[in-house]
């Protein structure tokens, strides 16, 4: 007994010592991001829908996600939980949802237009409470605009961070210091990519253009938008080189790494100064021109001399750059020509826009290809070996640009052809593909066969599709929030242009995914809805109005979202384009 007891005591001490050693070692290890590939949806919550709510006249859908082996409920009940004088409820059927999502029931309560605060139950399950009200979406806009304000760089932002990066930055190529202070941090870090942060400008100016003084129901007025735009544009204008062309980023990371992603001592010439990437990519040039031409229009009344100088900067960049060839860059160049025409009414820019529109239209795949007859009208990448175009951020940009062109130059000979190209994209590609999902979301894109060793869903013939980015194609992949929101922009604009309410319904489906109508029941905007994933925002923490990269897919194209505290940037990081496309889409929807 005694020997045995001694032995156990010794074992305990040894174990304790080993445990203490492990703890010490663990303290010195960096926290690694948790594996996200297995962060697939759990069985809860069962009932998901738009947590922002619904407009009274909108199509209203609820999804019931069945657990394995569950006897499906036949109906759902909706109750007004806002303490109405007379209790209000209704019951509707739940039916099997068609498409790719298994074990999914769908309920419709579109006929309910009565404003109120509701909750749905089915069996023992209940959903997040939600509103039906006329300002259900509109009331989220000030929060989105507040996100840009919180991301200001080169100045202290009360309650967010003290003055930062007053020493930005030195050229990577020559080491020369150039004042590029100002602008906005992009994303969950402190870098200032031109492409990503200029998107903030497009979001802000779309709200100003479509909603004007009344954009904020609290009455803050247009000045708030113009002030924020002018702040960001200080930096964009400083990034224009003497040759008229525009640099790619500040602090993007010298070797594609995170080396510049840090706070600095704000003193010029010390070791922690960050670098300017003096590359001049085609996309950045075209975005810069489009943005300056939009700034010129937005400030024409408020500050004519500022408007004039911004337009001049845009024209200088336009004249210093060639027409690009890739589908994405050509789309931006077309938008630039359209906005230059709107700002100047110069027939030369109209002619250039028409020419670019014809070039972009030529990249659309109008025939059935790949031995299938299910879809056509999507865009190809162009080049010697074209494949179907998709982009994690700008996927709906080609038809958006074509629709803008048709609206800007309605009497041009080819205007009907440009409009038809948009109809073809929506009617014969985007809408039929979205019908494959119970949630009504447009899959990310089409593929020729299986280009990488992972799941590609068969469409027909040689074409396959995925809802989410391939994970084995390149070193990075991320959630598809902007892909969906850019389609919301397109569908909202097309609903107006073609007077087709069904496009508007489909636009809302894309946005509803972002605010809770998804297999995780997660709202991807901080400060709205419920079940937010903790954002990857390593320097300032959560920012109200920030929208994360969102739901990605694993190798099996099964949705994944890091809902734990895993510091996963691929699904959890704020990216400015997500906020910008959200603003742009809502501006179009609310203007109609
Ligand atoms: Zn900063």
Coordinates of C-alpha atoms and ligand atoms in Angstrom, one line a residue:
X1 CA 0.0 0.0 0.0
X2 CA 2.7 2.4 1.1
X3 CA 4.9 1.7 -2.0
X4 CA 1.9 2.0 -4.2
X5 CA 0.8 5.3 -2.6
X6 CA 4.3 6.6 -2.9
X7 CA 4.4 5.7 -6.6
X8 CA 1.1 7.5 -7.3
X9 CA 2.4 10.5 -5.4
X10 CA 5.6 10.6 -7.5
X11 CA 3.6 10.1 -10.7
X12 CA 1.5 13.0 -9.7
X13 CA 4.5 15.2 -9.2
X14 CA 6.0 14.2 -12.5
X15 CA 2.8 14.9 -14.3
X16 CA 2.4 18.2 -12.5
X17 CA 6.0 19.2 -13.5
X18 CA 5.4 18.2 -17.1
X19 CA 2.2 20.1 -17.1
X20 CA 3.8 23.3 -15.8
X21 CA 6.5 22.9 -18.5
X22 CA 3.9 22.5 -21.2
X23 CA 2.1 25.6 -20.0
X24 CA 5.3 27.7 -20.1
X25 CA 6.0 26.4 -23.6
X26 CA 2.5 27.2 -24.7
X27 CA 2.8 30.7 -23.5
X28 CA 5.7 31.4 -25.7
X29 CA 4.0 30.0 -28.8
X30 CA 2.0 32.4 -31.1
X31 CA -1.7 31.6 -31.3
X32 CA -2.2 30.0 -34.6
X33 CA -5.4 30.4 -36.5
X34 CA -7.8 27.5 -35.9
X35 CA -8.4 25.2 -38.9
X36 CA -11.5 26.6 -40.6
X37 CA -12.0 23.9 -43.2
X38 CA -14.2 21.9 -40.9
X39 CA -16.2 24.8 -39.6
X40 CA -19.3 23.6 -41.5
X41 CA -22.9 24.5 -40.3
X42 CA -24.1 22.8 -37.2
X43 CA -27.7 21.7 -36.7
X44 CA -28.6 24.9 -34.9
X45 CA -30.1 27.3 -35.6
X46 CA -32.9 25.5 -37.5
X47 CA -34.7 28.6 -38.7
X48 CA -32.9 31.2 -40.6
X49 CA -33.9 34.4 -42.4
X50 CA -32.9 38.0 -43.0
X51 CA -32.1 39.4 -39.6
X52 CA -32.3 43.0 -40.9
X53 CA -35.9 42.1 -41.8
X54 CA -38.0 42.8 -44.8
X55 CA -39.7 45.7 -46.6
X56 CA -43.5 45.4 -46.4
X57 CA -43.7 44.8 -50.2
X58 CA -40.8 42.4 -50.4
X59 CA -40.8 38.7 -51.1
X60 CA -40.4 37.1 -47.7
X61 CA -38.9 33.7 -47.2
X62 CA -37.8 31.6 -44.3
X63 CA -35.6 28.5 -44.4
X64 CA -36.0 25.6 -42.0
X65 CA -32.8 23.5 -41.8
X66 CA -33.7 19.9 -40.9
X67 CA -31.5 17.9 -38.5
X68 CA -30.6 14.4 -39.6
X69 CA -33.4 11.9 -38.9
X70 CA -35.8 14.7 -37.9
X71 CA -39.5 14.4 -38.8
X72 CA -40.1 17.6 -40.8
X73 CA -42.6 20.1 -39.4
X74 CA -45.4 20.8 -41.9
X75 CA -45.8 24.5 -41.1
X76 CA -44.4 27.5 -39.4
X77 CA -46.1 30.1 -37.2
X78 CA -45.3 33.8 -37.2
X79 CA -46.2 36.0 -34.3
X80 CA -46.0 39.7 -33.7
X81 CA -43.9 39.8 -30.5
X82 CA -44.0 43.6 -30.2
X83 CA -46.9 43.4 -27.8
X84 CA -49.8 44.3 -30.1
X85 CA -53.1 45.2 -28.5
X86 CA -54.7 42.3 -30.4
X87 CA -52.4 39.3 -30.6
X88 CA -51.4 38.7 -34.2
X89 CA -50.2 35.4 -35.7
X90 CA -50.4 33.4 -38.9
X91 CA -49.4 29.9 -39.9
X92 CA -48.1 28.9 -43.3
X93 CA -46.9 25.6 -44.9
X94 CA -43.2 24.6 -45.0
X95 CA -42.3 22.8 -48.3
X96 CA -39.3 20.9 -49.5
X97 CA -36.9 23.4 -51.1
X98 CA -35.6 22.4 -54.5
X99 CA -31.9 22.6 -55.4
X100 CA -28.5 21.7 -54.1
X101 CA -29.1 22.3 -50.4
X102 CA -30.2 19.0 -48.8
X103 CA -32.8 18.7 -46.0
X104 CA -34.0 22.2 -46.4
X105 CA -37.6 23.4 -46.1
X106 CA -38.9 26.7 -47.3
X107 CA -41.8 28.9 -46.1
X108 CA -43.2 32.0 -47.8
X109 CA -45.0 34.9 -46.1
X110 CA -44.8 37.4 -48.9
X111 CA -48.4 38.3 -48.5
X112 CA -47.8 39.7 -45.0
X113 CA -47.2 43.5 -45.5
X114 CA -48.2 44.5 -42.0
X115 CA -45.3 46.3 -40.2
X116 CA -44.3 44.8 -36.9
X117 CA -41.6 43.0 -34.9
X118 CA -42.0 39.3 -35.5
X119 CA -40.6 35.9 -34.6
X120 CA -41.2 32.6 -36.4
X121 CA -41.5 29.2 -34.7
X122 CA -41.7 25.7 -36.2
X123 CA -41.9 22.6 -34.0
X124 CA -39.8 23.5 -30.9
X125 CA -37.5 25.9 -32.9
X126 CA -37.5 29.7 -33.1
X127 CA -35.7 32.2 -35.2
X128 CA -34.0 35.5 -34.5
X129 CA -36.7 38.3 -34.1
X130 CA -37.0 40.5 -37.2
X131 CA -38.8 43.6 -38.4
X132 CA -41.2 44.1 -41.3
X133 CA -40.9 47.9 -41.8
X134 CA -40.3 50.4 -44.6
X135 CA -36.9 51.4 -43.3
X136 CA -35.7 47.9 -42.5
X137 CA -32.6 48.2 -44.7
X138 CA -32.2 51.9 -44.9
X139 CA -31.6 52.3 -41.2
X140 CA -28.4 50.2 -41.5
X141 CA -26.7 52.7 -43.9
X142 CA -25.3 55.2 -41.3
X143 CA -23.6 52.2 -39.6
X144 CA -22.0 51.2 -42.9
X145 CA -20.8 54.8 -43.4
X146 CA -19.5 54.9 -39.8
X147 CA -17.2 51.9 -40.7
X148 CA -15.3 54.1 -43.2
X149 CA -14.9 56.8 -40.6
X150 CA -13.4 54.3 -38.1
X151 CA -10.9 53.2 -40.7
X152 CA -9.4 56.7 -41.2
X153 CA -5.6 56.8 -41.3
X154 CA -3.4 59.7 -40.6
X155 CA -5.6 61.2 -37.9
X156 CA -6.8 60.1 -34.5
X157 CA -10.3 58.6 -34.5
X158 CA -11.8 59.0 -31.1
X159 CA -12.7 55.7 -29.4
X160 CA -10.9 53.8 -32.2
X161 CA -7.2 54.8 -32.3
X162 CA -4.8 57.7 -31.8
X163 CA -3.2 59.6 -34.8
X164 CA -1.4 57.0 -36.9
X165 CA 1.0 56.7 -39.8
X166 CA 1.9 60.4 -40.0
X167 CA 5.2 59.1 -41.5
X168 CA 3.7 57.3 -44.5
X169 CA 5.7 56.5 -46.6
X170 CA 8.9 55.8 -48.5
X171 CA 9.1 54.5 -52.1
X172 CA 10.0 50.8 -52.4
X173 CA 12.1 51.5 -55.5
X174 CA 14.1 54.7 -54.6
X175 CA 13.6 55.0 -50.8
X176 CA 12.4 58.6 -51.3
X177 CA 9.9 59.8 -48.7
X178 CA 6.6 60.9 -50.3
X179 CA 3.7 62.3 -48.2
X180 CA 0.9 59.7 -48.6
X181 CA -0.7 60.2 -45.2
X182 CA -4.5 60.0 -44.9
X183 CA -7.0 57.7 -46.5
X184 CA -8.5 54.7 -44.9
X185 CA -7.1 51.5 -43.5
X186 CA -8.4 48.5 -45.4
X187 CA -9.8 45.5 -43.8
X188 CA -8.8 44.0 -40.4
X189 CA -5.3 45.5 -40.8
X190 CA -3.5 48.8 -41.3
X191 CA -2.6 48.6 -45.0
X192 CA -3.8 51.0 -47.6
X193 CA -4.5 49.1 -50.9
X194 CA -5.7 51.5 -53.5
X195 CA -8.1 49.1 -55.2
X196 CA -9.8 48.0 -52.0
X197 CA -10.0 51.4 -50.3
X198 CA -11.2 53.2 -53.4
X199 CA -14.2 50.9 -53.2
X200 CA -15.2 52.9 -50.1
X201 CA -15.4 56.0 -52.4
X202 CA -17.7 54.2 -54.8
X203 CA -20.0 53.1 -51.9
X204 CA -20.1 56.6 -50.4
X205 CA -20.7 58.3 -53.7
X206 CA -23.4 55.9 -54.8
X207 CA -25.3 56.7 -51.7
X208 CA -24.9 60.4 -52.4
X209 CA -25.9 60.0 -56.1
X210 CA -29.0 57.9 -55.6
X211 CA -30.3 59.0 -52.2
X212 CA -28.9 62.6 -51.9
X213 CA -29.6 64.6 -48.7
X214 CA -32.2 62.1 -47.5
X215 CA -29.7 59.2 -47.3
X216 CA -29.7 59.2 -43.5
X217 CA -33.2 59.1 -42.0
X218 CA -31.7 60.8 -38.9
X219 CA -31.0 63.9 -41.1
X220 CA -27.2 64.1 -41.0
X221 CA -27.3 65.3 -44.6
X222 CA -25.0 65.1 -47.6
X223 CA -22.2 66.9 -45.8
X224 CA -21.3 63.8 -43.9
X225 CA -20.8 61.8 -47.1
X226 CA -18.8 64.5 -48.8
X227 CA -16.6 65.0 -45.8
X228 CA -15.8 61.3 -45.6
X229 CA -15.1 61.1 -49.4
X230 CA -12.8 64.1 -49.3
X231 CA -10.9 62.5 -46.4
X232 CA -10.2 59.4 -48.4
X233 CA -9.5 61.2 -51.6
X234 CA -6.7 63.2 -50.0
X235 CA -4.7 60.0 -50.0
X236 CA -5.8 58.8 -53.4
X237 CA -4.7 62.1 -55.0
X238 CA -1.3 61.9 -53.3
X239 CA -0.8 58.4 -54.8
X240 CA -0.8 59.9 -58.4
X241 CA 2.7 59.9 -59.8
X242 CA 4.1 62.8 -61.9
X243 CA 3.4 60.8 -65.0
X244 CA -0.3 60.8 -64.3
X245 CA -0.5 57.1 -63.3
X246 CA -1.3 55.9 -59.8
X247 CA 0.6 53.7 -57.4
X248 CA -0.8 50.4 -56.1
X249 CA -0.6 50.6 -52.4
X250 CA 1.0 51.9 -49.2
X251 CA 2.1 49.3 -46.7
X252 CA 0.8 46.3 -48.7
X253 CA 3.9 44.4 -47.6
X254 CA 7.3 44.4 -49.3
X255 CA 7.3 40.8 -50.3
X256 CA 3.6 40.1 -50.4
X257 CA 3.9 39.7 -46.6
X258 CA 2.7 41.5 -43.5
X259 CA 6.0 43.4 -42.8
X260 CA 4.4 46.8 -43.1
X261 CA 1.3 45.9 -41.2
X262 CA 2.0 47.7 -38.0
X263 CA 1.6 51.0 -36.1
X264 CA 4.6 53.4 -36.5
X265 CA 6.2 56.1 -34.4
X266 CA 4.8 58.8 -36.7
X267 CA 8.3 60.2 -37.2
X268 CA 9.6 60.4 -40.8
X269 CA 12.9 58.7 -41.5
X270 CA 13.0 56.1 -38.7
X271 CA 13.2 52.4 -39.3
X272 CA 9.5 51.7 -38.9
X273 CA 8.5 53.9 -41.9
X274 CA 6.3 51.9 -44.3
X275 CA 6.7 51.5 -48.1
X276 CA 4.8 52.7 -51.2
X277 CA 4.4 50.0 -53.8
X278 CA 5.0 52.1 -57.0
X279 CA 3.6 49.4 -59.3
X280 CA 0.8 50.8 -61.5
X281 CA -1.8 48.1 -62.2
X282 CA -4.4 48.7 -64.9
X283 CA -7.3 48.1 -62.5
X284 CA -6.1 50.8 -60.1
X285 CA -5.8 53.3 -63.0
X286 CA -9.3 52.7 -64.2
X287 CA -10.8 52.8 -60.7
X288 CA -9.0 56.1 -60.0
X289 CA -10.3 57.7 -63.1
X290 CA -13.9 56.5 -62.4
X291 CA -13.7 57.7 -58.8
X292 CA -12.3 61.2 -59.6
X293 CA -15.0 61.7 -62.3
X294 CA -17.6 60.7 -59.7
X295 CA -16.1 63.0 -57.1
X296 CA -16.2 65.9 -59.7
X297 CA -19.9 65.3 -60.1
X298 CA -20.7 65.0 -56.4
X299 CA -18.8 68.2 -55.5
X300 CA -19.9 70.2 -58.6
X301 CA -22.2 72.4 -56.5
X302 CA -20.6 72.2 -53.0
X303 CA -17.0 72.9 -54.1
X304 CA -16.6 73.6 -57.8
X305 CA -12.8 74.3 -57.7
X306 CA -12.2 71.0 -55.8
X307 CA -14.5 69.2 -58.3
X308 CA -12.5 70.7 -61.2
X309 CA -9.1 69.7 -59.7
X310 CA -10.2 66.1 -59.1
X311 CA -11.6 65.8 -62.6
X312 CA -8.3 67.1 -64.0
X313 CA -6.4 64.4 -62.0
X314 CA -8.7 61.8 -63.4
X315 CA -8.3 63.0 -67.0
X316 CA -4.5 63.0 -66.6
X317 CA -4.6 59.4 -65.4
X318 CA -6.9 58.5 -68.3
X319 CA -4.7 60.0 -70.9
X320 CA -1.6 58.3 -69.4
X321 CA -3.0 54.8 -69.5
X322 CA -4.0 52.3 -72.2
X323 CA -7.2 50.3 -72.6
X324 CA -6.6 47.0 -70.7
X325 CA -7.6 43.6 -72.0
X326 CA -8.8 41.5 -69.1
X327 CA -12.5 41.3 -68.4
X328 CA -12.2 42.8 -64.9
X329 CA -9.9 45.7 -65.9
X330 CA -11.9 46.4 -69.1
X331 CA -15.1 46.7 -67.0
X332 CA -13.5 49.3 -64.7
X333 CA -12.1 51.2 -67.7
X334 CA -15.6 51.2 -69.2
X335 CA -17.0 52.6 -66.0
X336 CA -14.3 55.2 -66.0
X337 CA -15.2 56.3 -69.6
X338 CA -18.9 56.5 -68.6
X339 CA -18.2 58.7 -65.5
X340 CA -15.8 60.9 -67.5
X341 CA -18.6 61.4 -70.0
X342 CA -21.1 62.2 -67.2
X343 CA -18.7 64.7 -65.7
X344 CA -17.6 66.4 -68.9
X345 CA -20.4 65.8 -71.4
X346 CA -17.5 65.4 -73.9
X347 CA -18.5 63.5 -77.0
X348 CA -14.9 62.0 -77.1
X349 CA -15.5 60.2 -73.8
X350 CA -18.9 58.9 -75.1
X351 CA -17.2 57.5 -78.2
X352 CA -14.5 55.8 -76.0
X353 CA -17.2 54.4 -73.7
X354 CA -19.0 52.9 -76.7
X355 CA -15.9 51.4 -78.0
X356 CA -15.0 49.9 -74.7
X357 CA -18.6 48.6 -74.3
X358 CA -18.4 46.8 -77.6
X359 CA -15.0 45.3 -76.6
X360 CA -16.5 44.1 -73.3
X361 CA -19.6 42.7 -75.0
X362 CA -17.3 40.7 -77.3
X363 CA -16.0 38.8 -74.2
X364 CA -19.5 37.6 -73.3
X365 CA -20.2 34.0 -74.0
X366 CA -23.5 34.2 -76.0
X367 CA -23.5 30.7 -77.3
X368 CA -23.9 27.5 -75.4
X369 CA -20.4 26.1 -74.8
X370 CA -18.9 23.0 -73.2
X371 CA -21.5 20.5 -74.7
X372 CA -24.3 21.9 -72.6
X373 CA -27.5 23.9 -73.1
X374 CA -28.3 25.0 -69.6
X375 CA -26.6 28.4 -69.4
X376 CA -25.0 31.1 -71.5
X377 CA -24.5 34.8 -71.3
X378 CA -21.8 34.6 -68.6
X379 CA -18.5 36.4 -69.3
X380 CA -15.2 34.8 -70.3
X381 CA -11.8 35.9 -69.1
X382 CA -10.6 36.8 -72.6
X383 CA -7.0 35.9 -73.7
X384 CA -5.8 33.0 -75.7
X385 CA -7.5 30.3 -73.6
X386 CA -10.6 31.9 -72.2
X387 CA -12.4 30.3 -69.3
X388 CA -15.6 31.5 -67.5
X389 CA -14.9 34.7 -65.6
X390 CA -15.4 34.9 -61.9
X391 CA -13.8 37.1 -59.2
X392 CA -14.0 36.9 -55.4
X393 CA -14.8 40.7 -55.3
X394 CA -15.8 42.0 -58.7
X395 CA -17.7 39.1 -60.2
X396 CA -20.8 41.1 -61.4
X397 CA -18.8 44.0 -62.7
X398 CA -19.0 43.3 -66.5
X399 CA -22.8 43.4 -66.6
X400 CA -22.9 46.3 -64.1
X401 CA -20.7 48.3 -66.5
X402 CA -22.8 47.3 -69.6
X403 CA -26.0 48.4 -67.8
X404 CA -24.4 51.7 -66.8
X405 CA -23.3 52.2 -70.4
X406 CA -26.8 51.6 -71.8
X407 CA -28.2 54.1 -69.3
X408 CA -25.6 56.7 -70.0
X409 CA -25.8 56.5 -73.8
X410 CA -29.3 55.4 -74.5
X411 CA -29.5 56.6 -78.1
X412 CA -26.3 55.1 -79.3
X413 CA -26.7 52.6 -82.1
X414 CA -25.5 49.7 -79.9
X415 CA -27.5 50.6 -76.8
X416 CA -30.0 47.8 -77.4
X417 CA -27.2 45.3 -77.7
X418 CA -25.7 46.4 -74.4
X419 CA -29.0 46.1 -72.7
X420 CA -29.6 42.7 -74.3
X421 CA -26.2 41.5 -73.0
X422 CA -27.4 42.3 -69.4
X423 CA -30.7 40.5 -69.9
X424 CA -28.8 37.5 -71.3
X425 CA -26.5 37.4 -68.3
X426 CA -29.4 37.5 -65.8
X427 CA -32.0 35.5 -67.5
X428 CA -29.9 32.7 -68.9
X429 CA -27.1 32.6 -66.4
X430 CA -27.4 34.3 -63.0
X431 CA -31.1 33.6 -62.3
X432 CA -31.1 29.9 -63.4
X433 CA -27.9 29.3 -61.4
X434 CA -29.4 31.0 -58.3
X435 CA -32.4 28.8 -58.6
X436 CA -30.2 25.9 -57.7
X437 CA -29.8 27.2 -54.1
X438 CA -32.6 27.1 -51.6
X439 CA -31.2 30.5 -50.4
X440 CA -31.4 31.9 -53.9
X441 CA -27.7 32.9 -54.1
X442 CA -25.7 33.0 -57.3
X443 CA -22.9 30.4 -57.3
X444 CA -19.4 31.9 -57.6
X445 CA -18.8 30.7 -61.1
X446 CA -18.5 28.1 -63.8
X447 CA -15.4 25.9 -64.5
X448 CA -14.2 23.7 -67.3
X449 CA -14.3 20.3 -65.7
X450 CA -12.3 19.9 -62.5
X451 CA -9.3 22.2 -62.7
X452 CA -8.1 21.3 -59.2
X453 CA -8.4 18.1 -57.1
X454 CA -11.6 19.1 -55.2
X455 CA -15.3 19.1 -55.7
X456 CA -16.8 20.7 -58.7
X457 CA -20.5 20.3 -59.1
X458 CA -21.6 18.9 -62.5
X459 CA -23.8 21.3 -64.5
X460 CA -24.0 19.5 -67.9
X461 CA -21.4 18.5 -70.5
X462 CA -18.0 19.8 -69.7
X463 CA -19.1 22.6 -67.4
X464 CA -19.1 22.5 -63.6
X465 CA -19.7 25.1 -60.9
X466 CA -18.9 26.0 -57.3
X467 CA -20.7 28.2 -54.9
X468 CA -17.4 29.1 -53.3
X469 CA -13.8 29.7 -54.3
X470 CA -11.7 26.7 -55.1
X471 CA -9.3 26.1 -52.1
X472 CA -6.5 24.4 -54.0
X473 CA -6.2 26.7 -57.0
X474 CA -4.0 29.3 -55.3
X475 CA -2.5 30.1 -52.0
X476 CA -5.5 32.1 -50.7
X477 CA -9.2 31.9 -50.8
X478 CA -11.9 33.7 -48.9
X479 CA -15.7 34.2 -48.4
X480 CA -17.9 35.4 -51.2
X481 CA -19.7 38.4 -49.6
X482 CA -18.7 40.8 -52.3
X483 CA -19.5 38.3 -55.1
X484 CA -23.1 38.2 -53.8
X485 CA -23.4 41.9 -53.0
X486 CA -22.0 42.9 -56.5
X487 CA -24.8 40.8 -57.9
X488 CA -27.2 42.6 -55.7
X489 CA -26.0 45.8 -57.3
X490 CA -26.5 44.4 -60.8
X491 CA -30.0 43.0 -60.1
X492 CA -31.2 46.1 -58.3
X493 CA -30.1 48.3 -61.2
X494 CA -31.6 45.9 -63.7
X495 CA -34.9 45.7 -61.9
X496 CA -35.2 49.5 -62.4
X497 CA -33.9 49.5 -66.0
X498 CA -36.1 46.7 -67.2
X499 CA -39.0 47.2 -64.8
X500 CA -38.8 43.7 -63.6
X501 CA -39.6 43.2 -59.9
X502 CA -38.3 39.6 -60.0
X503 CA -34.8 41.0 -60.3
X504 CA -35.4 43.1 -57.2
X505 CA -36.4 40.0 -55.3
X506 CA -33.3 38.3 -56.4
X507 CA -31.2 41.2 -55.4
X508 CA -32.6 41.0 -51.9
X509 CA -31.8 37.3 -51.8
X510 CA -28.1 38.0 -52.2
X511 CA -28.1 40.6 -49.5
X512 CA -30.2 38.5 -47.1
X513 CA -27.5 35.8 -47.2
X514 CA -25.1 38.5 -45.8
X515 CA -27.5 39.4 -42.9
X516 CA -28.5 36.0 -41.7
X517 CA -30.3 34.0 -44.3
X518 CA -27.5 31.4 -44.5
X519 CA -26.8 28.0 -43.2
X520 CA -25.1 29.5 -40.0
X521 CA -27.9 31.9 -39.2
X522 CA -25.1 34.4 -38.9
X523 CA -25.2 38.1 -39.6
X524 CA -22.0 39.1 -41.3
X525 CA -22.3 42.8 -40.4
X526 CA -21.0 43.9 -37.0
X527 CA -23.7 45.6 -35.0
X528 CA -26.7 44.2 -37.0
X529 CA -28.6 41.1 -36.3
X530 CA -27.2 38.3 -34.2
X531 CA -24.7 35.5 -34.2
X532 CA -21.9 37.6 -35.7
X533 CA -18.7 35.8 -36.1
X534 CA -16.0 37.6 -34.0
X535 CA -14.2 39.7 -36.7
X536 CA -10.6 39.4 -37.7
X537 CA -9.7 42.9 -36.8
X538 CA -6.3 42.7 -35.1
X539 CA -5.6 46.4 -34.4
X540 CA -8.9 48.1 -33.4
X541 CA -11.3 45.2 -32.7
X542 CA -14.9 45.1 -33.8
X543 CA -16.1 48.1 -35.9
X544 CA -19.9 48.7 -36.2
X545 CA -21.0 48.5 -39.8
X546 CA -18.0 46.3 -40.8
X547 CA -18.8 43.3 -43.0
X548 CA -16.6 40.2 -43.0
X549 CA -15.4 38.1 -45.9
X550 CA -18.0 35.7 -44.8
X551 CA -19.0 32.3 -45.8
X552 CA -16.4 30.4 -47.9
X553 CA -16.4 26.8 -49.0
X554 CA -14.1 23.9 -48.2
X555 CA -12.7 21.5 -50.8
X556 CA -16.1 19.8 -51.0
X557 CA -17.8 23.1 -51.7
X558 CA -19.6 22.8 -48.3
X559 CA -20.1 26.2 -46.6
X560 CA -17.7 27.1 -43.8
X561 CA -17.6 30.1 -41.4
X562 CA -15.4 30.4 -38.4
X563 CA -17.9 31.0 -35.6
X564 CA -15.4 30.4 -32.8
X565 CA -12.5 32.6 -31.8
X566 CA -10.2 31.3 -34.4
X567 CA -8.6 34.5 -35.8
X568 CA -9.5 33.2 -39.3
X569 CA -9.1 36.0 -41.9
X570 CA -10.5 34.0 -44.8
X571 CA -14.1 34.1 -43.4
X572 CA -13.7 36.6 -40.5
X573 CA -11.8 39.6 -41.8
X574 CA -13.4 43.0 -42.6
X575 CA -12.7 44.0 -46.2
X576 CA -13.8 47.4 -47.5
X577 CA -15.3 46.2 -50.7
X578 CA -18.0 44.3 -48.7
X579 CA -19.2 47.4 -47.1
X580 CA -18.9 49.4 -50.3
X581 CA -21.0 46.9 -52.4
X582 CA -23.5 46.7 -49.6
X583 CA -23.9 50.5 -49.7
X584 CA -24.0 50.6 -53.5
X585 CA -26.7 47.9 -53.6
X586 CA -28.9 49.5 -51.0
X587 CA -28.5 52.9 -52.7
X588 CA -29.8 51.4 -55.9
X589 CA -32.6 49.5 -54.1
X590 CA -33.7 52.4 -52.0
X591 CA -33.7 54.8 -54.9
X592 CA -36.1 52.7 -57.0
Ligands
LIG1 ZN1 -3.0 54.6 -40.1

